[in-house]
mmCIF file of C-alpha atoms in Angstrom:
data_model
loop_
_atom_site.group_PDB
_atom_site.id
_atom_site.type_symbol
_atom_site.label_atom_id
_atom_site.label_comp_id
_atom_site.label_asym_id
_atom_site.label_seq_id
_atom_site.Cartn_x
_atom_site.Cartn_y
_atom_site.Cartn_z
ATOM 1 C CA UNK A 16 -2.675 21.695 2.999
ATOM 2 C CA UNK A 17 -5.854 19.758 2.369
ATOM 3 C CA UNK A 18 -6.143 17.072 4.900
ATOM 4 C CA UNK A 19 -8.195 14.906 3.457
ATOM 5 C CA UNK A 20 -5.929 14.255 0.527
ATOM 6 C CA UNK A 21 -4.920 10.656 0.114
ATOM 7 C CA UNK A 22 -1.563 10.743 1.894
ATOM 8 C CA UNK A 23 -0.295 8.072 -0.583
ATOM 9 C CA UNK A 24 -0.913 10.434 -3.158
ATOM 10 C CA UNK A 25 2.061 12.688 -2.248
ATOM 11 C CA UNK A 26 4.494 9.971 -2.665
ATOM 12 C CA UNK A 27 6.858 10.891 -5.348
ATOM 13 C CA UNK A 28 6.051 8.614 -8.214
ATOM 14 C CA UNK A 29 4.263 6.157 -6.530
ATOM 15 C CA UNK A 30 2.598 3.690 -8.728
ATOM 16 C CA UNK A 31 3.125 0.684 -6.124
ATOM 17 C CA UNK A 32 -0.341 0.179 -4.907
ATOM 18 C CA UNK A 33 1.228 -1.992 -1.744
ATOM 19 C CA UNK A 34 3.533 1.238 -1.070
ATOM 20 C CA UNK A 35 0.511 3.393 -1.146
ATOM 21 C CA UNK A 36 -1.915 1.312 0.914
ATOM 22 C CA UNK A 37 1.190 0.668 3.661
ATOM 23 C CA UNK A 38 1.186 4.699 3.926
ATOM 24 C CA UNK A 39 -2.527 4.676 4.278
ATOM 25 C CA UNK A 40 -2.579 2.204 6.964
ATOM 26 C CA UNK A 41 0.310 3.754 8.976
ATOM 27 C CA UNK A 42 -1.464 7.364 8.712
ATOM 28 C CA UNK A 43 -4.673 5.859 9.685
ATOM 29 C CA UNK A 44 -4.207 6.476 13.728
ATOM 30 C CA UNK A 45 -2.676 10.018 13.419
ATOM 31 C CA UNK A 46 -4.287 12.748 14.473
ATOM 32 C CA UNK A 47 -5.169 15.853 12.108
ATOM 33 C CA UNK A 48 -1.732 17.711 13.064
ATOM 34 C CA UNK A 49 0.249 14.547 12.714
ATOM 35 C CA UNK A 50 -1.268 14.051 9.537
ATOM 36 C CA UNK A 51 -0.351 17.517 8.131
ATOM 37 C CA UNK A 52 3.253 17.112 9.269
ATOM 38 C CA UNK A 53 3.297 13.717 7.237
ATOM 39 C CA UNK A 54 1.952 15.491 4.325
ATOM 40 C CA UNK A 55 4.617 18.097 4.342
ATOM 41 C CA UNK A 56 7.144 15.901 4.732
ATOM 42 C CA UNK A 57 6.024 13.839 1.931
ATOM 43 C CA UNK A 58 6.176 16.946 -0.009
ATOM 44 C CA UNK A 59 9.852 17.438 1.044
ATOM 45 C CA UNK A 60 9.586 20.153 3.709
ATOM 46 C CA UNK A 61 12.021 20.442 6.560
ATOM 47 C CA UNK A 62 11.119 20.887 10.186
ATOM 48 C CA UNK A 63 11.849 24.732 10.060
ATOM 49 C CA UNK A 64 9.632 24.884 6.882
ATOM 50 C CA UNK A 65 7.265 22.987 8.465
ATOM 51 C CA UNK A 66 7.091 24.737 11.706
ATOM 52 C CA UNK A 67 6.434 28.140 9.632
ATOM 53 C CA UNK A 68 3.874 26.642 7.666
ATOM 54 C CA UNK A 69 2.085 25.460 10.687
ATOM 55 C CA UNK A 70 2.952 28.817 12.837
ATOM 56 C CA UNK A 71 4.579 26.209 15.447
ATOM 57 C CA UNK A 72 8.192 26.562 17.169
ATOM 58 C CA UNK A 73 10.489 23.822 15.903
ATOM 59 C CA UNK A 74 10.508 21.896 19.122
ATOM 60 C CA UNK A 75 6.704 21.386 18.469
ATOM 61 C CA UNK A 76 7.079 19.942 14.811
ATOM 62 C CA UNK A 77 9.873 17.788 16.442
ATOM 63 C CA UNK A 78 7.520 16.698 19.080
ATOM 64 C CA UNK A 79 4.872 15.935 16.563
ATOM 65 C CA UNK A 80 7.115 13.807 14.451
ATOM 66 C CA UNK A 81 8.222 11.737 17.583
ATOM 67 C CA UNK A 82 4.522 10.960 18.347
ATOM 68 C CA UNK A 83 3.608 10.260 14.628
ATOM 69 C CA UNK A 84 6.688 8.037 14.589
ATOM 70 C CA UNK A 85 5.643 6.156 17.382
ATOM 71 C CA UNK A 86 2.099 5.607 16.649
ATOM 72 C CA UNK A 87 3.184 4.472 13.152
ATOM 73 C CA UNK A 88 5.502 1.833 14.755
ATOM 74 C CA UNK A 89 2.341 0.781 16.896
ATOM 75 C CA UNK A 90 0.790 0.315 13.829
ATOM 76 C CA UNK A 91 3.204 -1.756 12.130
ATOM 77 C CA UNK A 92 3.550 -3.904 15.376
ATOM 78 C CA UNK A 93 -0.313 -4.196 15.643
ATOM 79 C CA UNK A 94 -0.801 -5.266 11.800
ATOM 80 C CA UNK A 95 2.404 -7.623 11.988
ATOM 81 C CA UNK A 96 4.149 -5.284 9.196
ATOM 82 C CA UNK A 97 7.646 -5.460 11.173
#
């Protein structure tokens, strides 16, 4: 997993610049592990598969997902995207 990859590039058939920009904005406040989880989600991996790839327990991945979603919601509110 390359953390420096543009996360929006992982969106399937993403040709919509607005969508690409939104994904990048939402991900900007995520830490390294949360960005890894997001990248794997965008690639279609399940929570169990992500846990195995990251050498974590399923609960750990669920916690990262929860924090990631919370941060992304806060970013949406802060930038008036909701």
